[in-house]
Amino acid sequence: MISVNEKGLAVIDEMLDWEEDIKVESMELDNGATIIDCGVNVDGGYDAGMYLSRLCLADLAEITYTKIDLEGLPVPAIQVVTDHPVIACMASQYAGWRISVGKYFGMGSGPARGLGLKPKELYEEIGYKDDCDAAVLVMESAELPNEEVVEYIAKHCNVDTENVYIAVAPTSSIAGSVQISARIVETGIHKLESIGYDINTINSGFGIAPIAPIVGDDTKCMGSTNDCIIYCGETYYTVEHGDAEALADFVKKAPSNTSADYGKPFYTTFKEADFDFFKVDAGMFAPAKITINDLTSKKSFTSGRIDPSILLTSFGIENV
């Protein structure tokens, strides 16, 4: 079985070899853990964002930069293609580990989740558990983790602290923005899983999403990065399902426009919900458009729509 942490460790080695070139900075904590700053106290950038995306997906996807036209305005975008969608996206990339230690908080994603089984129910569903003596984690946070945070992660992953590797970038950074848009395939899979679809039938995934500019603090950027997927993200999956009628119903329910909260920038929705995620319809976190090709029935279904006007509002780009 593929070890997502072994794959991630190879990416870490590349980052350490090229840290000056990709504008990141590594440091070793007193307990031996390696922290790689990709945007907290350094510039980071598109190179750092690409490495973060590779780490999140355990290097099990082909990731490339491209562009998308938003009503005639070209903006950077990212394209993700994988033949290991469940392991790459759900066993590794999904931001399913809320790490809160003392005053520190960050959203953990990437290979280390496959050791800590965060969340356990998901790993039981997909039948995956990693076995590796190193833990590789990507942290979305405005702060770098300290020794106490590392000890918490090492304990949950059952590894020594000197074998913990954490790459960190805040949402309000180019690297952070890139790695969020690179979640386009994963976001569609997660939405399908949430409405009852058997994600183990998914053979491959393709997705493309714009990359948000930096529009403010982490909360503001959380809005614009989510909007990239919600309003202009597109996904395409190949599956082996067989029941064309049932599959068509799943596709119809999957896109973001099925949510009652759809229709305005996410930051506006979040603010109206008093910045409480539990007051926001979870069904909104989905690609704008989803297409599925069933290799069993030989039928394909698509649903959803692209809405660049809302994304342009979210980005706040002024024509001068």
Coordinates of N, CA, C and O in Angstrom, one line a residue, residues 78-148:
I78 N -4.9 26.9 -10.8 CA -4.2 25.7 -10.6 C -5.0 24.5 -11.1 O -6.3 24.5 -10.9
Q79 N -4.4 23.5 -11.7 CA -5.0 22.3 -12.3 C -4.4 21.1 -11.6 O -3.2 21.0 -11.4
V80 N -5.3 20.2 -11.1 CA -4.9 19.0 -10.4 C -5.5 17.8 -11.1 O -6.7 17.8 -11.4
V81 N -4.6 16.8 -11.3 CA -5.1 15.6 -11.9 C -4.5 14.4 -11.1 O -3.3 14.4 -10.8
T82 N -5.3 13.4 -10.7 CA -4.8 12.3 -10.0 C -5.6 11.0 -10.3 O -6.8 11.0 -10.5
D83 N -4.8 9.9 -10.3 CA -5.4 8.6 -10.5 C -5.4 7.9 -9.1 O -5.7 6.7 -9.0
H84 N -5.2 8.6 -8.0 CA -5.3 8.1 -6.7 C -6.1 9.1 -5.8 O -5.7 9.6 -4.8
P85 N -7.4 9.4 -6.3 CA -8.1 10.5 -5.7 C -8.5 10.3 -4.2 O -8.4 11.2 -3.4
V86 N -8.8 9.0 -3.8 CA -9.2 8.8 -2.4 C -8.0 8.9 -1.5 O -8.1 9.6 -0.4
I87 N -6.9 8.3 -1.8 CA -5.8 8.3 -1.0 C -5.2 9.8 -1.0 O -4.9 10.3 0.1
A88 N -5.0 10.3 -2.2 CA -4.4 11.7 -2.3 C -5.2 12.7 -1.6 O -4.7 13.6 -0.8
C89 N -6.5 12.7 -1.9 CA -7.4 13.8 -1.4 C -7.9 13.6 0.0 O -7.9 14.5 0.8
M90 N -8.4 12.4 0.3 CA -9.1 12.1 1.5 C -8.2 11.6 2.6 O -8.3 12.0 3.8
A91 N -7.3 10.7 2.3 CA -6.3 10.1 3.2 C -5.2 11.1 3.6 O -4.5 11.0 4.6
S92 N -5.0 12.1 2.7 CA -3.9 13.0 2.9 C -4.4 14.5 2.9 O -4.3 15.1 3.9
Q93 N -4.9 15.0 1.8 CA -5.1 16.4 1.7 C -6.1 17.0 2.5 O -6.0 18.2 3.0
Y94 N -7.2 16.4 2.8 CA -8.4 16.9 3.5 C -7.9 17.5 4.8 O -7.2 16.9 5.6
A95 N -8.4 18.8 5.1 CA -8.0 19.5 6.3 C -8.9 19.0 7.4 O -9.7 19.7 7.9
G96 N -8.6 17.8 7.9 CA -9.5 17.2 8.9 C -9.0 17.1 10.3 O -9.5 16.4 11.1
W97 N -7.9 17.9 10.5 CA -7.3 17.8 11.9 C -7.2 19.2 12.4 O -6.3 20.0 12.0
R98 N -8.1 19.6 13.4 CA -8.0 20.8 14.1 C -7.0 20.7 15.2 O -7.3 20.0 16.2
I99 N -5.9 21.4 15.1 CA -4.9 21.3 16.1 C -4.9 22.5 17.0 O -4.6 23.6 16.6
S100 N -5.3 22.3 18.3 CA -5.3 23.4 19.2 C -4.5 23.0 20.5 O -4.9 22.0 21.2
V101 N -3.4 23.6 20.7 CA -2.5 23.3 21.8 C -2.2 24.6 22.5 O -1.5 25.5 21.9
G102 N -2.6 24.8 23.7 CA -2.4 26.0 24.4 C -3.1 27.2 23.7 O -4.2 27.1 23.3
K103 N -2.3 28.2 23.3 CA -2.8 29.3 22.5 C -2.6 29.1 21.0 O -3.0 30.0 20.2
Y104 N -2.1 28.0 20.7 CA -1.8 27.8 19.2 C -3.0 27.1 18.6 O -3.6 26.1 19.1
F105 N -3.3 27.5 17.3 CA -4.4 26.9 16.6 C -3.9 26.8 15.1 O -3.4 27.8 14.6
G106 N -4.2 25.7 14.5 CA -4.0 25.6 13.0 C -4.8 24.4 12.5 O -5.1 23.5 13.2
M107 N -5.1 24.5 11.2 CA -5.7 23.4 10.5 C -4.7 22.5 9.9 O -3.9 22.9 9.1
G108 N -4.7 21.2 10.3 CA -3.7 20.3 9.8 C -4.2 19.5 8.7 O -5.3 19.0 8.7
S109 N -3.4 19.3 7.7 CA -3.7 18.5 6.5 C -2.5 17.8 6.0 O -1.4 18.1 6.5
G110 N -2.6 16.9 5.1 CA -1.5 16.2 4.6 C -1.2 14.8 5.2 O -2.1 14.3 5.9
P111 N -0.1 14.2 4.8 CA 0.2 12.8 5.2 C 0.0 12.4 6.6 O -0.4 11.3 6.9
A112 N 0.4 13.3 7.6 CA 0.4 12.9 9.0 C -1.0 12.4 9.4 O -1.1 11.6 10.4
R113 N -2.0 12.9 8.8 CA -3.4 12.5 9.2 C -3.5 11.0 9.0 O -4.3 10.4 9.7
G114 N -2.8 10.4 8.1 CA -2.9 9.0 7.8 C -2.3 8.2 8.9 O -2.5 6.9 9.0
L115 N -1.5 8.8 9.8 CA -0.9 8.1 11.0 C -1.8 8.4 12.2 O -2.1 7.4 12.9
G116 N -2.2 9.6 12.3 CA -3.1 9.9 13.5 C -4.6 9.6 13.3 O -5.3 9.6 14.2
L117 N -4.9 9.2 12.0 CA -6.3 8.8 11.7 C -7.3 9.9 12.1 O -8.2 9.7 12.9
K118 N -7.1 11.1 11.5 CA -7.9 12.3 11.8 C -8.7 12.6 10.6 O -8.2 13.2 9.6
P119 N -10.1 12.4 10.6 CA -10.9 11.7 11.6 C -10.9 10.2 11.3 O -10.8 9.7 10.2
K120 N -11.0 9.4 12.4 CA -10.9 8.0 12.3 C -12.0 7.4 11.5 O -11.8 6.4 10.7
E121 N -13.2 7.9 11.5 CA -14.4 7.4 10.7 C -14.1 7.4 9.2 O -14.5 6.5 8.5
L122 N -13.4 8.5 8.8 CA -13.1 8.6 7.4 C -12.1 7.5 6.9 O -12.3 6.8 5.9
Y123 N -11.1 7.2 7.7 CA -10.1 6.2 7.4 C -10.7 4.8 7.4 O -10.4 3.9 6.7
E124 N -11.7 4.6 8.3 CA -12.4 3.3 8.3 C -13.2 3.2 7.1 O -13.3 2.1 6.5
E125 N -13.8 4.3 6.6 CA -14.7 4.2 5.4 C -13.8 3.9 4.2 O -14.3 3.1 3.3
I126 N -12.6 4.5 4.1 CA -11.8 4.2 2.9 C -10.8 3.1 3.0 O -10.1 2.7 2.1
G127 N -10.8 2.5 4.2 CA -9.9 1.4 4.5 C -8.4 1.7 4.3 O -7.7 0.9 3.7
Y128 N -8.0 2.8 4.9 CA -6.6 3.2 4.8 C -6.0 3.6 6.2 O -6.6 4.2 7.0
K129 N -4.7 3.1 6.4 CA -4.0 3.5 7.5 C -2.5 3.5 7.1 O -2.0 2.5 6.6
D130 N -1.8 4.6 7.3 CA -0.4 4.6 6.9 C 0.5 4.0 8.0 O 0.1 3.9 9.2
D131 N 1.7 3.5 7.6 CA 2.7 2.9 8.5 C 4.0 3.5 8.1 O 4.6 3.2 7.1
C132 N 4.5 4.5 8.9 CA 5.7 5.2 8.6 C 6.3 5.8 9.9 O 5.5 6.1 10.8
D133 N 7.6 5.9 10.0 CA 8.2 6.4 11.2 C 8.4 7.9 11.2 O 9.0 8.5 12.1
A134 N 7.9 8.5 10.1 CA 8.0 10.0 10.0 C 6.6 10.5 9.7 O 5.8 9.9 9.0
A135 N 6.3 11.7 10.3 CA 5.0 12.4 10.1 C 5.2 13.7 9.4 O 6.0 14.6 9.9
V136 N 4.5 13.9 8.3 CA 4.6 15.1 7.4 C 3.3 15.8 7.4 O 2.3 15.3 7.0
L137 N 3.3 17.0 7.9 CA 2.0 17.8 8.1 C 2.1 19.1 7.4 O 3.2 19.8 7.4
V138 N 1.0 19.6 6.9 CA 0.9 20.9 6.4 C -0.1 21.7 7.3 O -1.2 21.2 7.6
M139 N 0.4 22.8 7.8 CA -0.4 23.6 8.7 C -0.9 24.9 8.1 O 0.0 25.7 7.6
E140 N -2.2 25.2 8.2 CA -2.7 26.5 7.8 C -2.8 27.3 9.0 O -3.7 27.1 9.8
S141 N -1.9 28.2 9.2 CA -1.8 29.0 10.5 C -1.0 30.2 10.3 O -0.1 30.3 9.4
A142 N -1.3 31.3 11.0 CA -0.5 32.5 11.0 C 0.7 32.5 11.9 O 1.5 33.4 12.0
E143 N 0.9 31.3 12.7 CA 2.0 31.2 13.6 C 2.7 29.9 13.3 O 2.1 28.9 12.8
L144 N 4.0 29.9 13.6 CA 4.8 28.7 13.5 C 4.6 27.8 14.8 O 4.6 28.4 15.9
P145 N 4.5 26.5 14.6 CA 4.3 25.7 15.8 C 5.5 25.6 16.7 O 6.6 25.7 16.2
N146 N 5.3 25.4 18.0 CA 6.4 25.3 18.9 C 6.6 23.8 19.3 O 5.9 22.9 18.8
E147 N 7.5 23.6 20.3 CA 7.8 22.2 20.7 C 6.6 21.5 21.3 O 6.4 20.3 21.1
E148 N 5.8 22.2 22.0 CA 4.6 21.7 22.6 C 3.6 21.2 21.5 O 3.0 20.1 21.7

